[in-house]
């Protein structure tokens, strides 16, 4: 699971966007240069599959979809932050 999520270089970017209340796919693509809708959807799908994110679909026209981090996802992101800390210690 960790390898799959890290394999998507955009996962950490998505977590950062969600932490900043950018939770709609269109907003995400507009907020990050180089991020395409296709790549974002693939990344979101992987995170949904592992239970890191959850998707809410609203019955509106036009359709509206929002993503948020699950309880498990919060724990997982915490582990990733600890790994980043270790990495930075190695680089010092």
Backbone as JSON Lines, residues from 0, in Angstrom:
{"i":0,"aa":"X","n":[0.82,-1.19,0.0],"ca":[0.0,0.0,0.0],"c":[0.87,1.26,0.0]}
{"i":1,"aa":"X","n":[1.87,1.31,0.86],"ca":[2.73,2.5,0.93],"c":[3.43,2.71,-0.39]}
{"i":2,"aa":"X","n":[3.92,1.64,-0.98],"ca":[4.61,1.75,-2.26],"c":[3.67,2.28,-3.34]}
{"i":3,"aa":"X","n":[2.45,1.81,-3.37],"ca":[1.48,2.26,-4.37],"c":[1.17,3.74,-4.19]}
{"i":4,"aa":"X","n":[0.97,4.17,-2.96],"ca":[0.66,5.58,-2.7],"c":[1.87,6.45,-3.0]}
{"i":5,"aa":"X","n":[3.04,6.03,-2.57],"ca":[4.25,6.81,-2.88],"c":[4.55,6.78,-4.37]}
{"i":6,"aa":"X","n":[4.12,5.72,-5.04],"ca":[4.32,5.63,-6.49],"c":[3.58,6.71,-7.24]}
{"i":7,"aa":"X","n":[2.53,7.22,-6.64],"ca":[1.8,8.34,-7.22],"c":[2.37,9.61,-6.6]}
{"i":8,"aa":"X","n":[3.2,10.29,-7.36],"ca":[3.89,11.46,-6.8],"c":[2.93,12.56,-6.38]}
{"i":9,"aa":"X","n":[1.69,12.48,-6.81],"ca":[0.72,13.52,-6.5],"c":[-0.03,13.28,-5.2]}
{"i":10,"aa":"X","n":[0.1,12.1,-4.59],"ca":[-0.65,11.81,-3.36],"c":[-0.35,12.83,-2.26]}
{"i":11,"aa":"X","n":[0.91,13.12,-2.04],"ca":[1.26,14.07,-0.98],"c":[0.71,15.46,-1.29]}
{"i":12,"aa":"X","n":[0.69,15.81,-2.57],"ca":[0.11,17.09,-2.99],"c":[-1.39,17.11,-2.69]}
{"i":13,"aa":"X","n":[-2.06,16.01,-2.97],"ca":[-3.51,15.91,-2.71],"c":[-3.77,16.06,-1.21]}
{"i":14,"aa":"X","n":[-2.97,15.41,-0.37],"ca":[-3.15,15.52,1.08],"c":[-2.97,16.97,1.53]}
{"i":15,"aa":"X","n":[-1.99,17.64,0.95],"ca":[-1.75,19.06,1.28],"c":[-2.96,19.91,0.87]}
{"i":16,"aa":"X","n":[-3.49,19.67,-0.31],"ca":[-4.66,20.41,-0.78],"c":[-5.85,20.19,0.15]}
{"i":17,"aa":"X","n":[-6.09,18.95,0.53],"ca":[-7.21,18.64,1.42],"c":[-7.03,19.32,2.78]}
{"i":18,"aa":"X","n":[-5.79,19.37,3.26],"ca":[-5.52,20.05,4.53],"c":[-5.82,21.54,4.44]}
{"i":19,"aa":"X","n":[-5.79,22.07,3.22],"ca":[-6.08,23.49,2.99],"c":[-7.5,23.71,2.46]}
{"i":20,"aa":"X","n":[-8.39,22.74,2.73],"ca":[-9.81,22.82,2.36],"c":[-10.05,22.93,0.86]}
{"i":21,"aa":"X","n":[-9.14,22.4,0.06],"ca":[-9.36,22.29,-1.39],"c":[-9.73,20.84,-1.61]}
{"i":22,"aa":"X","n":[-11.05,20.57,-1.71],"ca":[-11.49,19.18,-1.7],"c":[-12.27,18.76,-2.94]}
{"i":23,"aa":"X","n":[-12.37,19.64,-3.92],"ca":[-13.06,19.3,-5.16],"c":[-12.05,19.12,-6.28]}
{"i":24,"aa":"X","n":[-12.23,18.08,-7.1],"ca":[-11.24,17.78,-8.15],"c":[-10.9,18.96,-9.06]}
{"i":25,"aa":"X","n":[-11.89,19.7,-9.49],"ca":[-11.62,20.84,-10.37],"c":[-10.74,21.88,-9.7]}
{"i":26,"aa":"X","n":[-11.01,22.14,-8.41],"ca":[-10.18,23.09,-7.65],"c":[-8.75,22.58,-7.54]}
{"i":27,"aa":"X","n":[-8.61,21.27,-7.32],"ca":[-7.28,20.68,-7.17],"c":[-6.46,20.88,-8.44]}
{"i":28,"aa":"X","n":[-7.07,20.57,-9.58],"ca":[-6.35,20.69,-10.86],"c":[-5.97,22.15,-11.1]}
{"i":29,"aa":"X","n":[-6.86,23.07,-10.81],"ca":[-6.56,24.5,-11.01],"c":[-5.52,25.02,-10.04]}
{"i":30,"aa":"X","n":[-5.38,24.39,-8.88],"ca":[-4.46,24.86,-7.85],"c":[-3.03,24.41,-8.04]}
{"i":31,"aa":"X","n":[-2.82,23.37,-8.83],"ca":[-1.49,22.78,-8.95],"c":[-1.06,22.73,-10.42]}
{"i":32,"aa":"X","n":[-0.02,23.47,-10.73],"ca":[0.49,23.47,-12.1],"c":[1.07,22.09,-12.43]}
{"i":33,"aa":"X","n":[0.69,21.56,-13.57],"ca":[1.2,20.27,-14.01],"c":[0.31,19.09,-13.65]}
{"i":34,"aa":"X","n":[-0.66,19.3,-12.79],"ca":[-1.57,18.22,-12.4],"c":[-2.73,18.18,-13.4]}
{"i":35,"aa":"X","n":[-2.92,17.02,-14.02],"ca":[-4.0,16.87,-14.98],"c":[-5.17,16.12,-14.35]}
{"i":36,"aa":"X","n":[-6.33,16.27,-14.94],"ca":[-7.53,15.6,-14.43],"c":[-7.34,14.09,-14.45]}
{"i":37,"aa":"X","n":[-6.75,13.56,-15.51],"ca":[-6.56,12.11,-15.63],"c":[-5.66,11.58,-14.51]}
{"i":38,"aa":"X","n":[-4.55,12.25,-14.27],"ca":[-3.61,11.81,-13.24],"c":[-4.24,11.97,-11.85]}
{"i":39,"aa":"X","n":[-4.94,13.07,-11.63],"ca":[-5.6,13.28,-10.34],"c":[-6.63,12.18,-10.08]}
{"i":40,"aa":"X","n":[-7.45,11.87,-11.06],"ca":[-8.46,10.82,-10.88],"c":[-7.83,9.48,-10.54]}
{"i":41,"aa":"X","n":[-6.73,9.15,-11.18],"ca":[-6.02,7.9,-10.88],"c":[-5.51,7.91,-9.44]}
{"i":42,"aa":"X","n":[-4.94,9.02,-9.04],"ca":[-4.42,9.16,-7.68],"c":[-5.55,9.06,-6.66]}
{"i":43,"aa":"X","n":[-6.65,9.75,-6.9],"ca":[-7.79,9.7,-5.99],"c":[-8.35,8.28,-5.9]}
{"i":44,"aa":"X","n":[-8.43,7.59,-7.03],"ca":[-8.93,6.21,-7.05],"c":[-8.08,5.3,-6.16]}
{"i":45,"aa":"X","n":[-6.76,5.45,-6.25],"ca":[-5.87,4.62,-5.42],"c":[-6.1,4.91,-3.94]}
{"i":46,"aa":"X","n":[-6.23,6.18,-3.6],"ca":[-6.43,6.54,-2.21],"c":[-7.79,6.08,-1.69]}
{"i":47,"aa":"X","n":[-8.8,6.1,-2.53],"ca":[-10.11,5.57,-2.15],"c":[-10.03,4.06,-1.91]}
{"i":48,"aa":"X","n":[-9.33,3.38,-2.79],"ca":[-9.2,1.92,-2.71],"c":[-8.61,1.49,-1.37]}
{"i":49,"aa":"X","n":[-7.62,2.24,-0.87],"ca":[-6.97,1.88,0.39],"c":[-7.65,2.47,1.61]}
{"i":50,"aa":"X","n":[-8.74,3.22,1.41],"ca":[-9.46,3.78,2.54],"c":[-8.82,5.0,3.16]}
{"i":51,"aa":"X","n":[-7.93,5.66,2.42],"ca":[-7.27,6.86,2.91],"c":[-8.17,8.08,2.73]}
{"i":52,"aa":"X","n":[-8.9,8.09,1.63],"ca":[-9.84,9.16,1.34],"c":[-11.24,8.59,1.2]}
{"i":53,"aa":"X","n":[-12.23,9.45,1.4],"ca":[-13.61,9.06,1.09],"c":[-14.19,10.13,0.17]}
{"i":54,"aa":"X","n":[-15.12,9.68,-0.64],"ca":[-15.71,10.52,-1.67],"c":[-17.19,10.74,-1.34]}
{"i":55,"aa":"X","n":[-17.61,11.99,-1.45],"ca":[-19.02,12.33,-1.26],"c":[-19.55,12.91,-2.55]}
{"i":56,"aa":"X","n":[-20.6,12.28,-3.07],"ca":[-21.24,12.77,-4.29],"c":[-22.56,13.43,-3.91]}
{"i":57,"aa":"X","n":[-22.75,14.65,-4.39],"ca":[-23.97,15.39,-4.08],"c":[-24.93,15.31,-5.27]}
{"i":58,"aa":"X","n":[-26.21,15.04,-5.01],"ca":[-27.19,14.91,-6.1],"c":[-27.64,16.28,-6.61]}
{"i":59,"aa":"X","n":[-26.73,16.95,-7.28],"ca":[-26.99,18.29,-7.79],"c":[-26.73,18.34,-9.29]}
{"i":60,"aa":"X","n":[-27.21,19.38,-9.91],"ca":[-26.89,19.61,-11.31],"c":[-26.28,20.99,-11.38]}
{"i":61,"aa":"X","n":[-25.05,21.15,-11.82],"ca":[-24.13,20.1,-12.23],"c":[-23.66,19.27,-11.02]}
{"i":62,"aa":"X","n":[-23.24,18.04,-11.29],"ca":[-22.8,17.15,-10.2],"c":[-21.64,17.76,-9.42]}
{"i":63,"aa":"X","n":[-21.63,17.51,-8.11],"ca":[-20.55,17.99,-7.26],"c":[-20.01,16.82,-6.47]}
{"i":64,"aa":"X","n":[-18.67,16.73,-6.43],"ca":[-17.98,15.66,-5.71],"c":[-16.94,16.31,-4.8]}
{"i":65,"aa":"X","n":[-16.84,15.82,-3.58],"ca":[-15.83,16.29,-2.65],"c":[-15.13,15.1,-2.02]}
{"i":66,"aa":"X","n":[-13.87,15.3,-1.67],"ca":[-13.06,14.26,-1.03],"c":[-12.64,14.74,0.35]}
{"i":67,"aa":"X","n":[-12.47,13.79,1.26],"ca":[-11.91,14.12,2.56],"c":[-11.11,12.93,3.08]}
{"i":68,"aa":"X","n":[-10.24,13.2,4.01],"ca":[-9.39,12.18,4.6],"c":[-10.21,11.4,5.62]}
{"i":69,"aa":"X","n":[-10.1,10.08,5.59],"ca":[-10.79,9.22,6.56],"c":[-10.0,9.2,7.87]}
{"i":70,"aa":"X","n":[-10.57,8.59,8.88],"ca":[-9.87,8.44,10.16],"c":[-8.58,7.64,9.95]}
{"i":71,"aa":"X","n":[-8.69,6.54,9.2],"ca":[-7.51,5.74,8.87],"c":[-6.52,6.59,8.07]}
{"i":72,"aa":"X","n":[-7.03,7.37,7.13],"ca":[-6.17,8.22,6.31],"c":[-5.38,9.21,7.15]}
{"i":73,"aa":"X","n":[-6.0,9.74,8.18],"ca":[-5.29,10.66,9.08],"c":[-4.11,9.98,9.76]}
{"i":74,"aa":"X","n":[-4.32,8.74,10.18],"ca":[-3.23,7.97,10.79],"c":[-2.13,7.69,9.76]}
{"i":75,"aa":"X","n":[-2.54,7.32,8.56],"ca":[-1.59,7.01,7.5],"c":[-0.76,8.24,7.15]}
{"i":76,"aa":"X","n":[-1.4,9.39,7.03],"ca":[-0.69,10.63,6.71],"c":[0.28,10.98,7.85]}
{"i":77,"aa":"X","n":[-0.11,10.7,9.08],"ca":[0.79,10.91,10.21],"c":[2.05,10.07,10.09]}
{"i":78,"aa":"X","n":[1.9,8.83,9.67],"ca":[3.06,7.95,9.45],"c":[3.94,8.52,8.35]}
{"i":79,"aa":"X","n":[3.34,9.0,7.27],"ca":[4.11,9.58,6.18],"c":[4.9,10.8,6.64]}
{"i":80,"aa":"X","n":[4.29,11.6,7.5],"ca":[5.0,12.78,8.02],"c":[6.21,12.36,8.85]}
{"i":81,"aa":"X","n":[6.07,11.28,9.63],"ca":[7.2,10.78,10.41],"c":[8.32,10.28,9.49]}
{"i":82,"aa":"X","n":[7.96,9.62,8.41],"ca":[8.95,9.16,7.44],"c":[9.68,10.35,6.82]}
{"i":83,"aa":"X","n":[8.94,11.41,6.5],"ca":[9.56,12.62,5.96],"c":[10.54,13.23,6.95]}
{"i":84,"aa":"X","n":[10.19,13.22,8.26],"ca":[11.09,13.73,9.28],"c":[12.39,12.92,9.31]}
{"i":85,"aa":"X","n":[12.25,11.61,9.25],"ca":[13.44,10.75,9.24],"c":[14.32,11.05,8.03]}
{"i":86,"aa":"X","n":[13.68,11.22,6.88],"ca":[14.41,11.53,5.65],"c":[15.18,12.84,5.8]}
{"i":87,"aa":"X","n":[14.55,13.84,6.38],"ca":[15.23,15.14,6.53],"c":[16.39,15.03,7.52]}
{"i":88,"aa":"X","n":[16.26,14.17,8.53],"ca":[17.37,13.95,9.46],"c":[18.55,13.31,8.74]}
{"i":89,"aa":"X","n":[18.28,12.41,7.83],"ca":[19.36,11.77,7.07],"c":[20.08,12.77,6.17]}
{"i":90,"aa":"X","n":[19.33,13.75,5.7],"ca":[19.91,14.73,4.77],"c":[20.69,15.82,5.48]}
{"i":91,"aa":"X","n":[20.49,15.96,6.8],"ca":[21.2,17.01,7.56],"c":[22.64,16.66,7.82]}
